[in-house]
CSV table of C-alpha atoms and ligand atoms in Angstrom, one decimal:
chain,number,residue,atom,x,y,z
A,288,MET,CA,-15.4,28.1,22.1
A,289,LYS,CA,-14.3,25.2,24.4
A,290,PRO,CA,-11.4,23.5,23.0
A,291,ILE,CA,-11.5,19.7,22.1
A,292,ASN,CA,-9.0,17.8,24.2
A,293,VAL,CA,-6.7,15.3,22.6
A,294,GLY,CA,-4.4,12.7,23.9
A,295,LEU,CA,-1.4,11.8,21.8
A,296,LEU,CA,0.1,8.3,22.1
A,297,GLY,CA,3.6,8.1,20.7
A,298,ILE,CA,5.7,11.3,19.9
A,299,GLY,CA,8.1,9.9,17.3
A,300,THR,CA,8.4,11.2,13.9
A,301,VAL,CA,4.8,11.6,13.0
A,302,GLY,CA,3.6,12.5,16.7
A,303,GLY,CA,6.3,15.1,16.7
A,304,GLY,CA,5.2,16.4,13.3
A,305,ALA,CA,1.6,16.6,14.4
A,306,PHE,CA,2.5,18.6,17.5
A,307,THR,CA,4.5,21.0,15.5
A,308,VAL,CA,2.0,21.5,12.6
A,309,LEU,CA,-1.0,21.8,15.1
A,310,ALA,CA,1.0,24.5,17.1
A,311,ARG,CA,2.1,26.3,13.8
A,312,ASN,CA,-1.3,26.4,12.2
A,313,ALA,CA,-3.5,26.6,15.3
A,314,GLU,CA,-5.4,29.7,14.2
A,315,GLU,CA,-6.4,28.5,10.7
A,316,ILE,CA,-7.1,25.0,12.1
A,317,THR,CA,-9.4,26.4,14.7
A,318,ARG,CA,-11.2,28.4,12.0
A,319,ARG,CA,-11.8,25.3,10.1
A,320,ALA,CA,-12.8,23.1,12.8
A,321,GLY,CA,-15.0,25.6,14.6
A,322,ARG,CA,-13.3,25.2,18.0
A,323,PRO,CA,-9.6,24.9,19.1
A,324,ILE,CA,-8.0,21.4,19.0
A,325,ARG,CA,-5.6,21.2,21.9
A,326,ILE,CA,-3.1,18.4,22.7
A,327,THR,CA,-3.6,18.1,26.5
A,328,VAL,CA,-1.3,15.1,27.2
A,329,VAL,CA,1.1,13.2,25.3
A,330,ALA,CA,2.3,9.8,26.4
A,331,ASP,CA,5.7,8.2,25.3
A,332,LYS,CA,8.0,5.6,27.0
A,333,ASN,CA,10.7,8.2,26.1
A,334,MET,CA,9.8,11.0,28.6
A,335,GLU,CA,12.8,12.9,27.7
A,336,LEU,CA,11.9,13.2,24.1
A,337,ALA,CA,8.3,14.0,24.8
A,338,ASN,CA,9.5,16.9,27.1
A,339,LYS,CA,11.8,18.1,24.5
A,340,VAL,CA,9.1,18.3,21.8
A,341,THR,CA,6.4,19.6,23.9
A,342,GLN,CA,8.5,22.2,25.8
A,343,GLY,CA,5.9,22.3,28.7
A,344,ALA,CA,3.0,23.1,26.4
A,345,CYS,CA,1.2,20.1,27.7
A,346,ARG,CA,1.3,17.2,30.3
A,347,VAL,CA,3.7,14.3,29.5
A,348,THR,CA,3.4,10.8,30.8
A,349,ASP,CA,4.9,7.5,30.2
A,350,ASP,CA,1.5,5.8,30.9
A,351,ALA,CA,-0.5,5.5,27.7
A,352,PHE,CA,-3.4,3.7,29.6
A,353,SER,CA,-3.8,6.7,31.8
A,354,VAL,CA,-4.5,8.8,28.6
A,355,VAL,CA,-7.1,6.5,27.3
A,356,ASN,CA,-8.8,6.4,30.7
A,357,ASP,CA,-8.6,10.2,31.3
A,358,PRO,CA,-12.3,11.6,31.3
A,359,GLU,CA,-11.1,14.9,30.0
A,360,ILE,CA,-9.8,13.5,26.7
A,361,ASP,CA,-12.2,13.5,23.8
A,362,ILE,CA,-10.0,12.1,21.0
A,363,VAL,CA,-6.9,9.7,21.2
A,364,ILE,CA,-4.3,9.8,18.6
A,365,GLU,CA,-2.6,6.4,18.4
A,366,LEU,CA,0.9,6.7,16.7
A,367,ILE,CA,2.5,3.8,18.5
A,368,GLY,CA,2.2,1.3,15.6
A,369,GLY,CA,2.0,-2.5,15.6
A,370,TYR,CA,-0.8,-4.8,16.8
A,371,GLY,CA,0.2,-5.3,20.4
A,372,VAL,CA,-0.3,-2.7,23.0
A,373,ALA,CA,-1.7,-0.3,20.2
A,374,LYS,CA,-4.7,-2.6,19.8
A,375,GLU,CA,-5.3,-2.8,23.5
A,376,LEU,CA,-5.1,1.0,23.9
A,377,VAL,CA,-7.4,1.7,20.8
A,378,LEU,CA,-10.1,-0.8,22.1
A,379,LYS,CA,-9.8,0.7,25.6
A,380,ALA,CA,-10.2,4.3,24.2
A,381,ILE,CA,-13.3,3.3,22.3
A,382,ALA,CA,-14.7,1.5,25.2
A,383,ASN,CA,-14.4,4.7,27.2
A,384,GLY,CA,-16.3,6.5,24.5
A,385,LYS,CA,-13.4,8.4,22.9
A,386,HIS,CA,-12.8,9.0,19.3
A,387,VAL,CA,-9.7,7.6,17.8
A,388,VAL,CA,-7.2,8.8,15.0
A,389,THR,CA,-4.5,6.3,14.0
A,390,ALA,CA,-1.9,5.9,11.4
A,391,ASN,CA,-1.7,2.3,12.1
A,392,LYS,CA,-2.3,0.3,8.8
A,393,ALA,CA,-1.0,-3.0,10.3
A,394,LEU,CA,-3.5,-2.8,13.1
A,395,LEU,CA,-6.5,-1.8,10.9
A,396,ALA,CA,-5.7,-4.3,8.1
A,397,THR,CA,-5.6,-7.2,10.5
A,398,HIS,CA,-8.0,-6.2,13.3
A,399,GLY,CA,-10.0,-3.5,11.6
A,400,ASN,CA,-13.2,-5.5,11.7
A,401,GLU,CA,-13.0,-5.9,15.5
A,402,ILE,CA,-12.1,-2.2,16.0
A,403,PHE,CA,-14.9,-0.8,13.7
A,404,LYS,CA,-17.5,-3.0,15.2
A,405,ALA,CA,-16.4,-1.7,18.6
A,406,ALA,CA,-16.5,1.8,17.4
A,407,GLN,CA,-19.8,1.4,15.9
A,408,ASP,CA,-21.4,-0.2,19.1
A,409,LYS,CA,-20.1,2.8,21.1
A,410,GLY,CA,-21.0,5.5,18.5
A,411,VAL,CA,-17.5,6.8,18.2
A,412,MET,CA,-15.3,7.6,15.1
A,413,VAL,CA,-12.1,5.9,14.1
A,414,ALA,CA,-10.3,7.9,11.6
A,415,PHE,CA,-7.3,6.7,9.7
A,416,GLU,CA,-6.3,9.1,6.8
A,417,ALA,CA,-2.5,8.7,7.8
A,418,ALA,CA,-2.7,4.9,7.5
A,419,VAL,CA,-2.6,4.9,3.6
A,420,ALA,CA,0.0,7.0,1.5
A,421,GLY,CA,0.8,9.3,4.3
A,422,GLY,CA,-0.1,12.9,3.3
A,423,ILE,CA,-2.1,11.9,0.3
A,424,PRO,CA,-5.9,12.2,1.1
A,425,ILE,CA,-6.7,9.0,-0.6
A,426,ILE,CA,-9.1,7.7,2.2
A,427,LYS,CA,-11.2,10.8,1.9
A,428,ALA,CA,-11.1,10.6,-1.9
A,429,VAL,CA,-12.2,6.9,-2.1
A,430,ARG,CA,-14.6,7.0,0.8
A,431,GLU,CA,-16.4,10.5,0.1
A,432,GLY,CA,-15.1,12.1,-3.2
A,433,LEU,CA,-15.9,9.2,-5.4
A,434,SER,CA,-18.9,7.9,-3.6
A,435,ALA,CA,-21.2,8.3,-6.9
A,436,ASN,CA,-18.9,5.7,-8.5
A,437,ARG,CA,-18.9,1.9,-8.8
A,438,ILE,CA,-15.1,1.7,-8.3
A,439,GLU,CA,-13.7,-0.8,-10.6
A,440,TRP,CA,-10.0,-1.0,-9.6
A,441,ILE,CA,-7.1,0.7,-7.6
A,442,ALA,CA,-3.5,0.5,-8.3
A,443,GLY,CA,-1.0,2.3,-6.1
A,444,ILE,CA,2.7,2.8,-5.4
A,445,ILE,CA,1.9,2.8,-1.7
A,446,ASN,CA,5.4,2.1,-0.2
A,447,GLY,CA,8.0,4.9,-0.5
A,448,THR,CA,11.0,2.7,0.6
A,449,THR,CA,10.6,0.2,-2.3
A,450,ASN,CA,9.7,2.8,-4.8
A,451,PHE,CA,13.1,4.6,-3.8
A,452,ILE,CA,14.9,1.3,-4.2
A,453,LEU,CA,13.4,0.5,-7.5
A,454,SER,CA,14.1,4.1,-8.8
A,455,GLU,CA,17.8,3.8,-7.7
A,456,MET,CA,18.2,0.4,-9.4
A,457,ARG,CA,16.9,1.7,-12.7
A,458,ASP,CA,18.8,5.1,-12.5
A,459,LYS,CA,22.0,3.6,-11.5
A,460,GLY,CA,21.8,0.1,-12.8
A,461,LEU,CA,22.6,-1.2,-9.3
A,462,SER,CA,21.6,-4.5,-7.6
A,463,PHE,CA,18.9,-4.6,-5.0
A,464,ASP,CA,21.3,-5.4,-2.4
A,465,ALA,CA,23.6,-2.5,-3.0
A,466,VAL,CA,20.8,0.0,-3.2
A,467,LEU,CA,19.1,-1.3,0.0
A,468,LYS,CA,22.5,-0.8,1.8
A,469,GLU,CA,22.7,2.7,0.4
A,470,ALA,CA,19.2,3.5,1.4
A,471,GLN,CA,19.9,2.3,5.1
A,472,ARG,CA,22.9,4.4,5.3
A,473,LEU,CA,21.1,7.4,4.2
A,474,GLY,CA,18.3,6.7,6.7
A,475,TYR,CA,15.7,6.1,4.0
A,476,ALA,CA,15.1,2.5,4.8
A,477,GLU,CA,14.4,1.2,8.3
A,478,ALA,CA,17.2,-0.8,10.1
A,479,ASP,CA,14.7,-3.8,9.6
A,480,PRO,CA,13.1,-3.0,6.4
A,481,THR,CA,11.5,-6.5,6.0
A,482,PHE,CA,7.7,-5.2,6.0
A,483,ASP,CA,8.6,-2.7,3.3
A,484,ILE,CA,10.7,-4.9,0.9
A,485,GLU,CA,8.5,-8.1,1.3
A,486,GLY,CA,5.4,-6.0,0.4
A,487,VAL,CA,3.7,-6.5,3.8
A,488,ASP,CA,3.3,-2.7,4.3
A,489,ALA,CA,1.9,-2.1,0.9
A,490,ALA,CA,-0.6,-5.1,1.5
A,491,HIS,CA,-1.8,-3.5,4.8
A,492,LYS,CA,-2.6,-0.4,2.8
A,493,ILE,CA,-4.2,-2.0,-0.3
A,494,THR,CA,-6.3,-4.1,2.0
A,495,ILE,CA,-7.7,-0.9,3.7
A,496,LEU,CA,-8.2,0.7,0.1
A,497,SER,CA,-10.1,-2.6,-1.1
A,498,ALA,CA,-12.4,-2.6,1.9
A,499,LEU,CA,-13.3,1.1,1.3
A,500,ALA,CA,-13.6,0.6,-2.4
A,501,PHE,CA,-15.8,-2.4,-2.6
A,502,GLY,CA,-17.6,-2.1,0.9
A,503,THR,CA,-16.1,-5.4,2.3
A,504,PRO,CA,-14.6,-6.2,5.5
A,505,MET,CA,-10.8,-6.2,5.8
A,506,GLN,CA,-9.4,-9.4,4.4
A,507,PHE,CA,-5.7,-9.0,4.8
A,508,ASP,CA,-5.1,-12.7,5.4
A,509,LYS,CA,-6.3,-13.4,1.9
A,510,ALA,CA,-4.0,-10.9,0.2
A,511,TYR,CA,-1.4,-12.1,-2.3
A,512,ILE,CA,2.0,-10.6,-1.4
A,513,GLU,CA,5.3,-10.6,-3.2
A,514,GLY,CA,8.2,-8.1,-2.5
A,515,ILE,CA,11.0,-6.8,-4.4
A,516,ALA,CA,14.1,-8.6,-2.8
A,517,ARG,CA,14.4,-11.1,-5.8
A,518,LEU,CA,14.2,-8.6,-8.5
A,519,ASP,CA,17.2,-8.6,-10.8
A,520,ALA,CA,18.7,-5.4,-12.4
A,521,SER,CA,18.6,-7.0,-15.9
A,522,ASP,CA,14.8,-7.3,-15.6
A,523,ILE,CA,14.5,-3.5,-14.9
A,524,LYS,CA,16.8,-3.0,-17.9
A,525,TYR,CA,14.9,-5.3,-20.3
A,526,ALA,CA,11.7,-3.9,-19.1
A,527,GLU,CA,12.8,-0.4,-20.1
A,528,GLN,CA,13.9,-1.5,-23.4
A,529,LEU,CA,10.3,-2.9,-23.9
A,530,GLY,CA,8.8,0.5,-22.9
A,531,TYR,CA,7.9,-0.5,-19.3
A,532,ARG,CA,8.9,0.5,-15.7
A,533,ILE,CA,8.8,-2.0,-12.7
A,534,LYS,CA,7.0,-0.8,-9.8
A,535,LEU,CA,5.8,-2.5,-6.5
A,536,LEU,CA,2.0,-2.2,-6.9
A,537,GLY,CA,-0.8,-2.7,-4.6
A,538,ILE,CA,-3.8,-3.8,-6.8
A,539,THR,CA,-7.3,-4.4,-6.1
A,540,ARG,CA,-10.0,-5.0,-8.8
A,541,ARG,CA,-13.5,-6.1,-8.8
A,542,THR,CA,-14.1,-9.0,-11.2
A,543,PRO,CA,-17.3,-11.1,-11.6
A,544,ASP,CA,-15.7,-14.0,-9.6
A,545,GLY,CA,-14.4,-11.9,-6.8
A,546,VAL,CA,-12.0,-9.2,-5.7
A,547,GLU,CA,-8.4,-9.3,-6.6
A,548,LEU,CA,-6.1,-8.2,-3.7
A,549,ARG,CA,-2.4,-8.5,-4.5
A,550,VAL,CA,0.9,-6.8,-4.1
A,551,HIS,CA,3.9,-7.6,-6.4
A,552,PRO,CA,6.4,-6.0,-8.6
A,553,THR,CA,4.7,-5.0,-11.8
A,554,LEU,CA,5.7,-3.9,-15.3
A,555,ILE,CA,3.5,-0.9,-16.4
A,556,PRO,CA,3.8,1.1,-19.6
A,557,ALA,CA,6.4,3.9,-19.1
A,558,LYS,CA,4.0,6.3,-20.8
A,559,ARG,CA,1.5,6.2,-17.9
A,560,LEU,CA,1.9,9.1,-15.3
A,561,ILE,CA,2.1,6.6,-12.4
A,562,ALA,CA,5.0,4.9,-14.1
A,563,ASN,CA,7.0,8.2,-13.6
A,564,VAL,CA,6.5,8.3,-9.9
A,565,GLU,CA,10.1,8.2,-8.6
A,566,GLY,CA,12.0,8.1,-5.3
A,567,ALA,CA,10.2,7.9,-2.0
A,568,MET,CA,7.0,9.4,-3.6
A,569,ASN,CA,3.6,7.6,-3.5
A,570,ALA,CA,0.7,7.6,-6.1
A,571,VAL,CA,-2.7,5.9,-6.2
A,572,LEU,CA,-4.6,5.4,-9.5
A,573,VAL,CA,-8.4,4.8,-8.8
A,574,GLN,CA,-10.6,3.8,-11.8
A,575,GLY,CA,-14.4,4.7,-11.2
A,576,ASP,CA,-17.2,3.9,-13.6
A,577,ALA,CA,-18.4,7.5,-13.8
A,578,VAL,CA,-15.2,9.6,-13.3
A,579,GLY,CA,-12.8,7.3,-15.2
A,580,ALA,CA,-9.3,7.2,-14.0
A,581,THR,CA,-8.1,9.6,-11.2
A,582,LEU,CA,-4.7,9.8,-9.9
A,583,TYR,CA,-3.4,11.1,-6.4
A,584,TYR,CA,0.4,11.9,-5.8
A,585,GLY,CA,2.4,13.1,-2.8
A,586,LYS,CA,4.6,12.1,0.0
A,587,GLY,CA,3.7,8.8,1.6
A,588,ALA,CA,5.8,9.2,4.7
A,589,GLY,CA,7.7,11.7,6.8
A,590,ALA,CA,6.8,13.8,9.9
A,591,GLU,CA,4.8,16.7,8.4
A,592,PRO,CA,3.2,15.0,5.4
A,593,THR,CA,1.8,12.3,7.7
A,594,ALA,CA,0.9,14.9,10.3
A,595,SER,CA,-1.1,16.6,7.6
A,596,ALA,CA,-3.3,13.6,7.4
A,597,VAL,CA,-3.5,13.1,11.2
A,598,ILE,CA,-4.6,16.7,11.7
A,599,ALA,CA,-7.2,16.5,8.8
A,600,ASP,CA,-8.8,13.6,10.8
A,601,LEU,CA,-8.7,15.6,14.0
A,602,VAL,CA,-10.5,18.4,12.2
A,603,ASP,CA,-13.0,16.0,10.8
A,604,VAL,CA,-13.7,14.3,14.1
A,605,THR,CA,-14.1,17.8,15.9
A,606,ARG,CA,-16.6,18.9,13.3
A,607,MET,CA,-18.7,15.6,13.7
A,608,HIS,CA,-18.2,15.2,17.3
A,609,THR,CA,-21.8,16.3,18.2
A,610,ALA,CA,-23.4,14.8,15.4
A,611,ASP,CA,-25.6,11.7,15.8
A,612,PRO,CA,-23.4,8.7,14.8
A,613,GLU,CA,-25.9,7.7,12.1
A,614,ASN,CA,-25.3,11.1,10.3
A,615,ARG,CA,-21.5,10.5,10.2
A,616,VAL,CA,-19.5,9.1,7.3
A,617,PRO,CA,-19.4,5.2,7.8
A,618,HIS,CA,-15.9,4.0,8.9
A,619,LEU,CA,-15.6,1.8,5.6
A,620,ALA,CA,-17.5,4.1,3.3
A,621,PHE,CA,-20.7,1.9,3.1
A,622,GLN,CA,-23.2,1.7,5.8
A,623,PRO,CA,-22.1,-1.0,8.4
A,624,ASP,CA,-25.1,-3.3,7.5
A,625,GLN,CA,-24.5,-2.9,3.9
A,626,LEU,CA,-21.1,-4.4,3.8
A,627,ALA,CA,-20.7,-7.0,1.0
A,628,ASP,CA,-19.2,-10.5,1.6
A,629,LEU,CA,-17.3,-10.5,-1.8
A,630,PRO,CA,-14.8,-13.3,-1.9
A,631,ILE,CA,-11.1,-12.6,-2.6
A,632,LEU,CA,-10.1,-14.3,-5.7
A,633,PRO,CA,-7.3,-16.9,-5.2
A,634,MET,CA,-4.1,-15.8,-6.9
A,635,ASP,CA,-4.2,-18.7,-9.2
A,636,GLU,CA,-7.5,-17.4,-10.8
A,637,VAL,CA,-6.2,-13.8,-11.4
A,638,GLN,CA,-5.9,-13.0,-15.1
A,639,THR,CA,-3.1,-10.7,-16.1
A,640,CYS,CA,-0.2,-10.4,-18.6
A,641,TYR,CA,3.2,-11.5,-17.8
A,642,TYR,CA,6.9,-10.8,-18.5
A,643,LEU,CA,9.0,-14.0,-18.7
A,644,ARG,CA,12.7,-14.2,-18.8
A,645,LEU,CA,14.5,-17.3,-19.7
A,646,ARG,CA,18.2,-18.3,-20.0
A,647,VAL,CA,18.3,-20.5,-23.0
A,648,GLN,CA,20.7,-22.4,-25.0
A,649,ASP,CA,21.5,-20.6,-28.3
A,650,GLU,CA,20.7,-23.4,-30.8
A,651,PRO,CA,18.2,-24.4,-33.5
A,652,GLY,CA,14.7,-25.4,-32.3
A,653,VAL,CA,14.7,-23.6,-28.9
A,654,LEU,CA,12.2,-21.1,-29.8
A,655,ALA,CA,10.0,-23.8,-31.2
A,656,ASP,CA,10.1,-25.8,-28.0
A,657,ILE,CA,9.3,-22.9,-26.0
A,658,THR,CA,6.5,-21.6,-27.9
A,659,ARG,CA,4.9,-25.1,-28.0
A,660,VAL,CA,4.7,-25.1,-24.2
A,661,LEU,CA,3.0,-21.7,-24.3
A,662,ALA,CA,0.6,-22.7,-27.1
A,663,ASP,CA,-0.3,-25.8,-25.1
A,664,GLU,CA,-1.2,-23.7,-22.1
A,665,LYS,CA,-3.2,-21.3,-24.5
A,666,ILE,CA,-0.8,-18.5,-23.7
A,667,SER,CA,-0.5,-16.0,-26.4
A,668,ILE,CA,2.9,-14.1,-27.0
A,669,ASP,CA,2.5,-10.4,-27.3
A,670,ALA,CA,6.2,-9.4,-27.6
A,671,MET,CA,9.6,-11.2,-27.6
A,672,ILE,CA,13.4,-10.2,-27.6
A,673,GLN,CA,16.3,-12.4,-27.5
A,674,LYS,CA,19.6,-10.7,-26.4
A,675,GLU,CA,22.8,-11.8,-28.4
A,676,PRO,CA,25.1,-14.1,-26.2
A,677,GLY,CA,28.2,-12.5,-24.9
A,678,GLU,CA,31.5,-13.3,-26.6
A,679,GLY,CA,32.3,-17.0,-26.2
A,680,GLU,CA,28.9,-17.6,-24.6
A,681,TYR,CA,26.4,-20.3,-25.6
A,682,GLU,CA,23.4,-19.0,-23.6
A,683,ALA,CA,21.2,-16.1,-24.3
A,684,ASP,CA,18.4,-14.2,-22.2
A,685,LEU,CA,15.1,-14.7,-23.9
A,686,VAL,CA,12.3,-12.2,-22.8
A,687,LEU,CA,8.7,-12.8,-23.6
A,688,LEU,CA,5.6,-10.7,-22.9
A,689,THR,CA,2.3,-12.4,-22.9
A,690,HIS,CA,-1.4,-11.5,-23.6
A,691,LEU,CA,-3.9,-11.7,-20.8
A,692,THR,CA,-3.8,-15.2,-19.2
A,693,ARG,CA,-4.7,-16.9,-15.9
A,694,GLU,CA,-2.1,-17.2,-13.2
A,695,LYS,CA,-2.4,-20.9,-13.0
A,696,ARG,CA,-1.8,-21.4,-16.8
A,697,THR,CA,1.3,-19.3,-16.4
A,698,ASN,CA,2.6,-21.3,-13.4
A,699,ALA,CA,1.8,-24.6,-15.4
A,700,ALA,CA,3.8,-23.2,-18.4
A,701,ILE,CA,6.7,-22.2,-16.2
A,702,ALA,CA,6.9,-25.6,-14.5
A,703,ARG,CA,7.2,-27.1,-18.0
A,704,LEU,CA,9.5,-24.6,-19.4
A,705,GLU,CA,11.9,-25.2,-16.4
A,706,LYS,CA,12.0,-28.9,-17.3
A,707,LEU,CA,13.2,-28.3,-20.9
A,708,LEU,CA,16.8,-29.2,-21.3
A,709,VAL,CA,17.4,-26.0,-23.4
A,710,VAL,CA,16.2,-23.7,-20.5
A,711,LYS,CA,18.8,-22.9,-17.9
A,712,GLY,CA,17.8,-22.4,-14.3
A,713,LYS,CA,14.6,-20.7,-13.1
A,714,VAL,CA,12.3,-18.8,-15.4
A,715,THR,CA,11.7,-15.1,-14.1
A,716,ARG,CA,8.1,-14.2,-14.1
A,717,ILE,CA,6.8,-10.5,-13.4
A,718,ARG,CA,3.3,-9.6,-13.7
A,719,MET,CA,2.4,-6.7,-16.2
A,720,GLU,CA,-0.6,-4.2,-15.9
A,721,GLY,CA,-1.8,-1.9,-18.8
A,722,LEU,CA,-3.6,0.4,-16.2
A,723,GLY,CA,-5.6,1.7,-18.9
A,724,LYS,CA,-9.4,1.4,-18.9
B,88,HSE,N1,7.5,2.6,5.6
B,88,HSE,C1,6.5,3.2,4.7
B,88,HSE,C2,7.0,3.5,3.3
B,88,HSE,C3,6.0,4.5,5.3
B,88,HSE,O1,8.2,3.3,3.1
B,88,HSE,O2,6.4,4.0,2.5
B,88,HSE,C4,5.0,4.3,6.4
B,88,HSE,O3,3.9,3.6,5.9
């Protein structure tokens, strides 16, 4: 049968992986897709690298626009990343009637609404399994596997770099800075890891999952984002003593007042499976009303794991290529005219539990002062530990866990606590999630 022709834009780590896996598993992939999937042309600024990877098996060019304008090409794989030229190329490919496969979460989270609208108008597919959690088929699971459910919430470890850093901090009792340096030396973390450690990468991914789960447009600009750079090794240790692990979670939840969309370090009970996801691995927990909790685990980055998702999309697009557009799976799981305009809940209105660490003077009445502030703000204490001051010290760490409360009440309480003379310096606040029903 006539092959489907693919143009690959970007032959870096993932592009190289896609090229290799597609060649290695060509026969099985053809049996699945119903026709051969052939990379006809690769575009990359680094022609030397492109020639080295492709070894003469296809054409190579440094002009990506020639690929999206090539009438022979049926599917364009965009692996350039970012929202500059990648956006132009994707929109041009769509305008030329080509299907697009992309791993570009930043592009979809920020410009997805425009891209999906263009694809809808043109009757082409935009597939993006590789954009969230690398090799884990989480897009497929949320969009199709769970389509019977009213999805209630999703919580995911969706950034491998930060999970690696947190695991190392816990294992070795090291500071954030020390582990980051080591991760960069070993090549785990990017030379500029800002998007990872500040939570932006995870926010792109949870934005996409939120849209798929609740049938809303992408609303990245309303996501609350807090990274791990300010986490102290002592908090990881105290959390452990209280039976919790700290993970950077992407969380989205449907509430009667709106959708929560947030990324921040989170205490989760150590007994939860997801709390035990270590190193650079990813895991996503999805709560549906019918199925209950489902957990998806695997590699969230890397050449072949991400290529696995890219090629699964190629197979899907190849199978659906000749179907009428209205018979295909909608880009965002819900029919495009059925997207809901649910508001994103401001962070102040989010309700969760909190870990608070205070450095306090060790003298009579301190606890009374502190609990008075919490009682005034109607914050109920769930657990509390006070560490003995060190030899010759007159200050101690006090750690409090609260019951469910609204973020704005916690903020108000923290502001008042920091004004107490017996409280030294800033109060450390980390949110907590039970991740049960
Ligand atoms: N930088 C990401 C991570 C991988 O560390 O998980 C690509 O999304």
